[in-house]
Coordinates of C-alpha atoms and ligand atoms in Angstrom, one line a residue:
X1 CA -51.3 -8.4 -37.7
X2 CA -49.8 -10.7 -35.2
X3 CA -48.3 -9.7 -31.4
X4 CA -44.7 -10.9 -30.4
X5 CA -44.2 -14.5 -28.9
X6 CA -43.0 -12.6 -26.3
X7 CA -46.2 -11.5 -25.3
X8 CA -48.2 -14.5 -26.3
X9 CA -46.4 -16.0 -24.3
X10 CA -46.9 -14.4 -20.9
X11 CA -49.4 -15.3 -18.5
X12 CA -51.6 -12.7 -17.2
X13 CA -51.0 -11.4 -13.3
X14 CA -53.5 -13.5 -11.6
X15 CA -53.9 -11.0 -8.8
X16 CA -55.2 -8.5 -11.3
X17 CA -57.3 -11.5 -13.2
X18 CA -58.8 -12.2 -9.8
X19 CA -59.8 -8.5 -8.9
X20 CA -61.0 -8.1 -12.3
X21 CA -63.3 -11.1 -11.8
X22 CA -64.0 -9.5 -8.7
X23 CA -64.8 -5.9 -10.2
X24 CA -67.0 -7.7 -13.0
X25 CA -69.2 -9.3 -10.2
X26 CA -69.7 -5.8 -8.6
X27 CA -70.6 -4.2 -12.0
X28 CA -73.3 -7.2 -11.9
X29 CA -75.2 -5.4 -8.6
X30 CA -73.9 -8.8 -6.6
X31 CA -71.5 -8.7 -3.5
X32 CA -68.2 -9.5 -3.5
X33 CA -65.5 -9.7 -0.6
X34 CA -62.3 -9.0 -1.7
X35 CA -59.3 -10.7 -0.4
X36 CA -57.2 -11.0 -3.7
X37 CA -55.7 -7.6 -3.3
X38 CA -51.7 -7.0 -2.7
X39 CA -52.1 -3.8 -1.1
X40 CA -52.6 -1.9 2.1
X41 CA -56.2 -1.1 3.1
X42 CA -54.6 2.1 4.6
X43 CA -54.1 5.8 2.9
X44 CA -50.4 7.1 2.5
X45 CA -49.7 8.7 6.1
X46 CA -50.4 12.8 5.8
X47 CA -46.8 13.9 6.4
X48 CA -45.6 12.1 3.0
X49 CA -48.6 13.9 0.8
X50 CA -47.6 17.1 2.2
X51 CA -44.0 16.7 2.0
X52 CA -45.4 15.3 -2.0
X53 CA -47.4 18.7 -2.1
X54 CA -44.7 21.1 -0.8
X55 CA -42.3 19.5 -3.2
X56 CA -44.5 20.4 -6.3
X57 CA -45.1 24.4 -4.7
X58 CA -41.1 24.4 -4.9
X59 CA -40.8 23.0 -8.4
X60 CA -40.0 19.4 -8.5
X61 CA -41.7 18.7 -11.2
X62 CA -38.6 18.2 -14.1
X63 CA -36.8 15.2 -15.3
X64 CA -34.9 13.9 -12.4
X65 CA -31.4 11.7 -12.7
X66 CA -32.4 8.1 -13.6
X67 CA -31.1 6.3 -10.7
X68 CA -33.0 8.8 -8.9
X69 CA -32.0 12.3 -6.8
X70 CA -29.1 12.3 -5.1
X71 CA -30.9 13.5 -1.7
X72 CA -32.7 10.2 -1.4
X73 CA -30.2 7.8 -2.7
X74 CA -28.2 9.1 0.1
X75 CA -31.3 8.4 2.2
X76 CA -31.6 5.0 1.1
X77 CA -28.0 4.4 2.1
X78 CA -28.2 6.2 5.1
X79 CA -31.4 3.7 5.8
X80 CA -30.0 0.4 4.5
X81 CA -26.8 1.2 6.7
X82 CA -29.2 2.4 10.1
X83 CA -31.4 -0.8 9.5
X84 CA -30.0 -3.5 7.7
X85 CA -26.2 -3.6 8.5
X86 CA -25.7 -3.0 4.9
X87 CA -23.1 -0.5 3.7
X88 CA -24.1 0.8 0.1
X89 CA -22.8 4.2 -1.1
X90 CA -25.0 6.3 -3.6
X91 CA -23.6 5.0 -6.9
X92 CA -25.1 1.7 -5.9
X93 CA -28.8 2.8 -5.1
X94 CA -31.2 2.8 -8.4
X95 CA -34.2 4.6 -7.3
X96 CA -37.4 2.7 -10.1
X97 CA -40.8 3.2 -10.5
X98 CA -42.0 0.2 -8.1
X99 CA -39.8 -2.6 -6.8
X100 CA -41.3 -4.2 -9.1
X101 CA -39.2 -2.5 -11.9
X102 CA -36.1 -2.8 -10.1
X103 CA -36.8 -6.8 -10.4
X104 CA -37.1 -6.5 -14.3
X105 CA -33.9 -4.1 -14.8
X106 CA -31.9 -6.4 -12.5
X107 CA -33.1 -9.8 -14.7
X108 CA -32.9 -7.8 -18.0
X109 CA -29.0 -6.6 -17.0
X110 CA -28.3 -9.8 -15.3
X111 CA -29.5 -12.9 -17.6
X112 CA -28.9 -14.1 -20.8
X113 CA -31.2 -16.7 -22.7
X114 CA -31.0 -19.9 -21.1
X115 CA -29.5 -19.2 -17.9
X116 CA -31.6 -20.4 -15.1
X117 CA -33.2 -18.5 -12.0
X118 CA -34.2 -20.8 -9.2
X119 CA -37.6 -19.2 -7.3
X120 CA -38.0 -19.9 -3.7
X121 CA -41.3 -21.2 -3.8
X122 CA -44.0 -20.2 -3.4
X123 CA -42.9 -17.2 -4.9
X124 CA -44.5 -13.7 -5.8
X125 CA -46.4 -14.0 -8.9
X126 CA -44.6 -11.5 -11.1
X127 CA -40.9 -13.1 -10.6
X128 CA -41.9 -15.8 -12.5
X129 CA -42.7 -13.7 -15.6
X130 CA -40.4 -11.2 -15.8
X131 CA -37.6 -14.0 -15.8
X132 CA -39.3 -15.3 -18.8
X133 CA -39.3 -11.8 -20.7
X134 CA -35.7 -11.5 -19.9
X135 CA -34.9 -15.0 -21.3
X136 CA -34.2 -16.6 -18.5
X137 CA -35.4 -20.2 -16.9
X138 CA -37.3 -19.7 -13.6
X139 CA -36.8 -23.2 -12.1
X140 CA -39.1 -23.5 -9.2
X141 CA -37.7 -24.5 -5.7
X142 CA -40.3 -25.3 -3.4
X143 CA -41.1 -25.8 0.4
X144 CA -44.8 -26.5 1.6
X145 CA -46.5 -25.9 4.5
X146 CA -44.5 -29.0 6.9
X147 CA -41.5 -25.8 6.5
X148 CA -43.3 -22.9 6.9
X149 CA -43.0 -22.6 3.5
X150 CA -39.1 -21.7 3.4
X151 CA -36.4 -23.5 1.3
X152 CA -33.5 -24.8 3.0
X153 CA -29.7 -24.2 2.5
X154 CA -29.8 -28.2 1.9
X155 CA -32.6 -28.6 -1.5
X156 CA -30.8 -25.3 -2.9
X157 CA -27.6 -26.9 -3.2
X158 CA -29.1 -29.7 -4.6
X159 CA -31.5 -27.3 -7.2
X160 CA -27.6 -25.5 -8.2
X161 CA -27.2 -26.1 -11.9
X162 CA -23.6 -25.4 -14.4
X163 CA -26.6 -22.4 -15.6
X164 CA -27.9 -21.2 -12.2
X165 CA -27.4 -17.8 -12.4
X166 CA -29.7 -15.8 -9.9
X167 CA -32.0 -16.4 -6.9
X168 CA -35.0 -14.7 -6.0
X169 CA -37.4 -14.9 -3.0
X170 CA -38.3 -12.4 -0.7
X171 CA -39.0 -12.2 3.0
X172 CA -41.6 -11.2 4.7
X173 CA -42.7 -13.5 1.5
X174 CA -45.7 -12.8 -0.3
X175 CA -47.8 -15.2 -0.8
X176 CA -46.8 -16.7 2.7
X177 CA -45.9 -14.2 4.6
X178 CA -42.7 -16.5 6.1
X179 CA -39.8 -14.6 7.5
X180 CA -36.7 -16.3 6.9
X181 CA -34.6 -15.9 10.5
X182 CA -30.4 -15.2 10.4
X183 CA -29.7 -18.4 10.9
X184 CA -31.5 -19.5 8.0
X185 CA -30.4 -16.8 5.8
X186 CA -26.9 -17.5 6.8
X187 CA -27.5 -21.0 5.7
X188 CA -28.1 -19.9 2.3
X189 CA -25.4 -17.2 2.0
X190 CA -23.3 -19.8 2.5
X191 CA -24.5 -21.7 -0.2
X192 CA -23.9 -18.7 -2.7
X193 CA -20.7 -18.7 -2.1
X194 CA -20.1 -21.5 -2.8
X195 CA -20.4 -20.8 -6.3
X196 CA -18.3 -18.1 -8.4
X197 CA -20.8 -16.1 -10.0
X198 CA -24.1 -16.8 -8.6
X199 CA -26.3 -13.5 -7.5
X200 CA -29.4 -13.8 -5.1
X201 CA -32.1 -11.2 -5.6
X202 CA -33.7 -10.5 -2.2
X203 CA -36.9 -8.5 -1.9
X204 CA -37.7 -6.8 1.3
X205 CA -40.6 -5.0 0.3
X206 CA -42.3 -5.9 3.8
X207 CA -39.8 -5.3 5.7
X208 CA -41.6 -3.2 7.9
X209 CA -44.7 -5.3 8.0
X210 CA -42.8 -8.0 9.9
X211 CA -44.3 -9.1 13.5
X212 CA -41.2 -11.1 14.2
X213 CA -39.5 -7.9 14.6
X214 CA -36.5 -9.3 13.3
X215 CA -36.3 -8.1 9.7
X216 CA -32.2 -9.5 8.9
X217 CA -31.1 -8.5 5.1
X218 CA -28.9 -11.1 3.5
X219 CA -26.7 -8.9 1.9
X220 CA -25.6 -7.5 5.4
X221 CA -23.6 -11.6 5.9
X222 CA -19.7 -10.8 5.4
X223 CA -18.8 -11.8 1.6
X224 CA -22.7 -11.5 0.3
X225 CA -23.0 -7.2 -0.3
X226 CA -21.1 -8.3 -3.5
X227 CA -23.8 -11.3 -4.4
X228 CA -26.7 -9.8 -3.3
X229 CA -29.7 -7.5 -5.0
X230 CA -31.5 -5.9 -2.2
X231 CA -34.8 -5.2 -3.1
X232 CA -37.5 -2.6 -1.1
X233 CA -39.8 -0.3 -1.8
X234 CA -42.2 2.3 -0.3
X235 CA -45.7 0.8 -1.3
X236 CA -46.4 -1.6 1.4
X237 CA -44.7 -0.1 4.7
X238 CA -46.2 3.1 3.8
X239 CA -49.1 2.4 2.3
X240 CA -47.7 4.4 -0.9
X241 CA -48.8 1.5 -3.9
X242 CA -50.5 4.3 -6.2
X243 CA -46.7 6.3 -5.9
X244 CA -44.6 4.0 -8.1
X245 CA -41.5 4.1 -6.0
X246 CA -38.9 1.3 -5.1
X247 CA -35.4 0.8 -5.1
X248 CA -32.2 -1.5 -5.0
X249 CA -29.0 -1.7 -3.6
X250 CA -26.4 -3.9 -5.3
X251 CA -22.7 -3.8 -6.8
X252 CA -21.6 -0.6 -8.9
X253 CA -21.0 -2.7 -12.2
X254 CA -25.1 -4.0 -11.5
X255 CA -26.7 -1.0 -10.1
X256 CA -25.3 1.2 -13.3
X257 CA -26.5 -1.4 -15.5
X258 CA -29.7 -0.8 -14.2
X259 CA -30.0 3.0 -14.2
X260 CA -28.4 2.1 -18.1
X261 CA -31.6 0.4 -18.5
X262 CA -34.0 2.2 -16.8
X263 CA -32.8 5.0 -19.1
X264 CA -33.8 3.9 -21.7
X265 CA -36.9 2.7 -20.9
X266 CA -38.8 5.0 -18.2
X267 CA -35.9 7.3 -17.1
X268 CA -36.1 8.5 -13.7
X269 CA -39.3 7.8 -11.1
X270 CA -41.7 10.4 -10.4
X271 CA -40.0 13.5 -9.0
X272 CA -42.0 14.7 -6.3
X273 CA -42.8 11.3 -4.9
X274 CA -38.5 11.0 -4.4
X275 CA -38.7 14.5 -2.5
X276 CA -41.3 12.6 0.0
X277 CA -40.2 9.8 -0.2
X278 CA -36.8 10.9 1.9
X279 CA -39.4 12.6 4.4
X280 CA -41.1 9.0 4.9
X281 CA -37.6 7.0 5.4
X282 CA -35.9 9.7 7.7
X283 CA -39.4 10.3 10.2
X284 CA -40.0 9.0 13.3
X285 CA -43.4 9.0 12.6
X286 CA -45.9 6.2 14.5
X287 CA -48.0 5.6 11.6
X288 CA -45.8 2.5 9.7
X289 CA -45.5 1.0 13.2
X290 CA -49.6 1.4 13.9
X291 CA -50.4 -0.1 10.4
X292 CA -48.5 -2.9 11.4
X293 CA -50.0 -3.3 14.7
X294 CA -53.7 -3.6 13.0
X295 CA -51.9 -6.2 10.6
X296 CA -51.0 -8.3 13.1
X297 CA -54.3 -8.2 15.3
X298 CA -55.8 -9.0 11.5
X299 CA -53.3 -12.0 11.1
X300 CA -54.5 -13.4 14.6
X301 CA -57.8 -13.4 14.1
X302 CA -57.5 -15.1 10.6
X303 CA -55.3 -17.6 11.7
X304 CA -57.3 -18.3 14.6
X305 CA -61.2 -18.4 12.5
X306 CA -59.1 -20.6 9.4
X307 CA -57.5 -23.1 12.1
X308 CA -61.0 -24.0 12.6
X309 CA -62.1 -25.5 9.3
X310 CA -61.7 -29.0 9.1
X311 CA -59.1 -30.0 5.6
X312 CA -57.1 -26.7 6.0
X313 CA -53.1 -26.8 7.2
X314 CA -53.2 -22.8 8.0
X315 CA -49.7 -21.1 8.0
X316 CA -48.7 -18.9 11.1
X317 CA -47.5 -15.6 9.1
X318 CA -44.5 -13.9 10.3
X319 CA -45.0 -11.1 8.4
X320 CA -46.5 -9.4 4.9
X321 CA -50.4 -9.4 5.0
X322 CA -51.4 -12.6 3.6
X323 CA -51.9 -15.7 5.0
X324 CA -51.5 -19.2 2.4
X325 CA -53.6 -22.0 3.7
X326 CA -52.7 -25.4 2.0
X327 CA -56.0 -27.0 0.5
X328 CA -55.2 -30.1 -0.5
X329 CA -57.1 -32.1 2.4
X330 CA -60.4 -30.3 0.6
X331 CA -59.5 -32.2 -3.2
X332 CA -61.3 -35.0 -3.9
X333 CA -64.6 -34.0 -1.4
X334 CA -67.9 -33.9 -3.2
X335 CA -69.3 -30.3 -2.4
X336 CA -72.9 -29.3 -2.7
X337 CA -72.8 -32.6 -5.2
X338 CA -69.6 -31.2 -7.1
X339 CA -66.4 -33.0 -6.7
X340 CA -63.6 -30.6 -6.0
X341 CA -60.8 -31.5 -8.8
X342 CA -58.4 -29.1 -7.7
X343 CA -57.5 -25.6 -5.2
X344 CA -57.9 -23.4 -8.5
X345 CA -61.2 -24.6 -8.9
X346 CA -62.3 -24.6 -5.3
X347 CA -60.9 -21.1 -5.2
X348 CA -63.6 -20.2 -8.6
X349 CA -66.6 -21.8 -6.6
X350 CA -65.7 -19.3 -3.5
X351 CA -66.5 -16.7 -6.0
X352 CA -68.9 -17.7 -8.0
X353 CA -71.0 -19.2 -4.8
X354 CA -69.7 -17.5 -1.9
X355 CA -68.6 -13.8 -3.5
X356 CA -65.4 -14.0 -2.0
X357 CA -62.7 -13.9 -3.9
X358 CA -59.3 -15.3 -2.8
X359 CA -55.9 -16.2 -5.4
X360 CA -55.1 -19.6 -6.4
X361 CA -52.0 -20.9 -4.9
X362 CA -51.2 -21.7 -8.7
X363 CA -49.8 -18.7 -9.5
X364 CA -47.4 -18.9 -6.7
X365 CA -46.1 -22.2 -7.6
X366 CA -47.9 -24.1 -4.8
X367 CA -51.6 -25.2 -6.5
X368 CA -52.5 -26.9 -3.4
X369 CA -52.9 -23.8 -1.4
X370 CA -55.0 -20.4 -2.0
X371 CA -54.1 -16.6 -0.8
X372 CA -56.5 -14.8 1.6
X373 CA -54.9 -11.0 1.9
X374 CA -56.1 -9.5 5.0
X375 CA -55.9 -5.9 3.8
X376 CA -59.4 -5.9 4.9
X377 CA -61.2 -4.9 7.6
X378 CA -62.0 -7.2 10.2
X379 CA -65.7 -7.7 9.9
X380 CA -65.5 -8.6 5.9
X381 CA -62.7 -10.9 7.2
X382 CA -64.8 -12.4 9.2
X383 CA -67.7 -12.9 6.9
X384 CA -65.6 -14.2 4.5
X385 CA -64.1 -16.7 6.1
X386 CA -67.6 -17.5 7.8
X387 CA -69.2 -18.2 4.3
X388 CA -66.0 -20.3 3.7
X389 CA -66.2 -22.4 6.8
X390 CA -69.9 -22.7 5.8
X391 CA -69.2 -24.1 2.6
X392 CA -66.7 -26.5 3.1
X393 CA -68.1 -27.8 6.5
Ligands
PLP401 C1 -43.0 -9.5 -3.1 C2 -43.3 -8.2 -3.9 N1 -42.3 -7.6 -4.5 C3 -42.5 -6.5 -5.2 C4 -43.8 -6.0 -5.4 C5 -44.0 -4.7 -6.2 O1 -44.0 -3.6 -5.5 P1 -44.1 -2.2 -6.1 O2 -45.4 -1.6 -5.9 O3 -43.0 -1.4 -5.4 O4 -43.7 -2.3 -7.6 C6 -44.9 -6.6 -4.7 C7 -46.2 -6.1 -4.9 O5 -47.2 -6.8 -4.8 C8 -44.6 -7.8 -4.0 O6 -45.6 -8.4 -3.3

């Protein structure tokens, strides 16, 4: 018996590799602080699981249309239109079970084998993979921590190949939590179209976890709605991970590719998580604006207790809820008699000494950097980063 190369060849999600480890420890009767997780530390606000529950008492509970119901694509448009200048109509909303399955439709309907994909680096883990599976080249782009992590209009000309097919990156970004402003964004539209039949892919799934408070959408530049994928979801603004909802707006001839797709692989997303999901886009609700208010007190005191620790360049996040100090000033230092070869191993040694367990900045494209998620309360934040000043120092 033997599995596909196709398999074989794909790397494990190293967030999930990371909270296994994490897990593993636990199971061991030793502590472990987690900050390797990609999700809210927050339950789903009350009015969505009892719009979720009210839905299943009236029966939602069938097959629904693959691209998703009609009442909350029209939602979707009615939100991308009242918040991001962007003017989709219903036929161009797929409704999928996570962003993150709106990513693999759009690179399975978009790419053939050997067309590239540049990746804004650092990038979110799963991009990266799910380019692969599709057949595509992910060529990585990257910007460190001198540019707050963002690409320039500038090095993605330069990256453009006769292949380049797609863009993807995302703002808020995860891992850095960068927010690329207008001007930057208009920067790169221009860029795009430049080119014929280059597509950008941009995901917005923090959008609302943004302390810039100045989320702008590419796709909203005059010219782009055509080029652009816009990617969001409900399982970081809402706090709704465990639902399996996301979404994307793009171009009819894409967006039915991708409900042709989705059809034949998952068909519609859950039923009665669409029927709350249109209460959580269309409420004026305070709880998505108080989540983000406790992010951004979390951010400040992370940024503020990291700054501190001599051979760290700490980013200032704009957004997301993740922080990606660069590490390199720490390679090469001897460590309780250890010399420190690289970030991925410096990141092991936090676990297996410390019990805290951060990501690698190598599965983001950057190895010289490591991922502290603060979706965690502020005392554990602060003990983690303690036992990491402690250890470095
Ligand atoms: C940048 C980014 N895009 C997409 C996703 C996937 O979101 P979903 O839970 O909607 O599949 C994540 C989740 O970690 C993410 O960080």
């Amino acid at each position: 018996m033997r599995l596909s190369t196709r398999i074989e060849e794909m790397e494990e999600s190293a967030t999930l590799k990371m909270a296994q480890l994490a897990r593993d420890r636990q199971a061991e009767g030793k502590k472990v602080i987690s900050l390797s997780l990609g999700e809210p530390d927050f339950d789903t606000p009350m009015f969505i699981k009892e719009a979720a529950w009210q839905a299943l008492k009236d029966g939602h509970t069938r097959y629904t249309a693959v691209p998703g119901i009609p009442e909350l694509r029209r939602a979707i448009c009615d939100k991308f239109l009242r918040e991001n200048g962007l003017h989709y109509s219903p036929a161009e909303i797929v409704v999928s079970n996570g962003a993150k399955q709106s990513i693999a439709n759009v690179c399975l309907s978009l790419l053939d084998p050997g067309d590239e994909v540049i990746l804004l680096a650092p990038y979110w883990v799963s991009y990266f993979e799910i380019v692969r599976l599709a057949g595509g080249i992910p060529v990585e782009l990257k910007a460190g921590v001198e540019q707050d992590y963002k690409v320039n209009a500038d090095q993605l000309r330069a990256a453009l190949s006769d292949k380049t097919r797609l863009i993807i990156f995302s703002t808020p970004c995860n891992p850095t939590g960068s927010v690329f402003s207008e001007q930057e964004l208009k920067r790169i539209a221009e860029v795009v179209l430049e080119r014929e039949d280059l597509m950008i892919l941009s995901d917005e799934i923090y959008e609302y976890i943004n302390f810039s408070d100045n989320h702008f959408s590419i796709g909203s530049i005059p010219g782009m709605k055509e080029r652009t994928i816009t990617v969001n979801g409900f399982s970081k603004g809402f706090a709704m991970t465990g639902w399996r909802l996301g979404y994307m707006g793009a171009p009819e001839w894409l967006s039915a590719a991708c409900s042709k797709m989705q059809g034949q692989f998952t068909s519609g997303a859950n039923s009665f998580s669409q029927v709350a999901a249109i209460k959580a886009l269309t409420s004026t609700s305070g709880e998505v604006a108080e989540m983000k208010e406790v992010f951004r007190s979390r951010k400040a005191l992370v940024v503020e207790l990291l700054s501190r620790i001599p051979g760290l360049k700490v980013n200032d996040p704009k957004g997301a809820f993740y922080v990606f100090p660069d590490a390199s000033g720490i390679v090469g230092r001897i460590i309780n008699g250890q010399r420190i070869e690289s970030v991925d191993q410096l990141c092991m040694l936090f676990m297996e000494k410390l019990g805290v367990a951060v990501v690698p900045g190598s599965a983001f494209g950057a190895p010289e950097c490591f991922r502290i998620s603060y979706a965690a309360s502020d005392r554990e934040l602060r003990e983690a980063i303690s036992l990491i000043h402690a250890f470095l120092e």
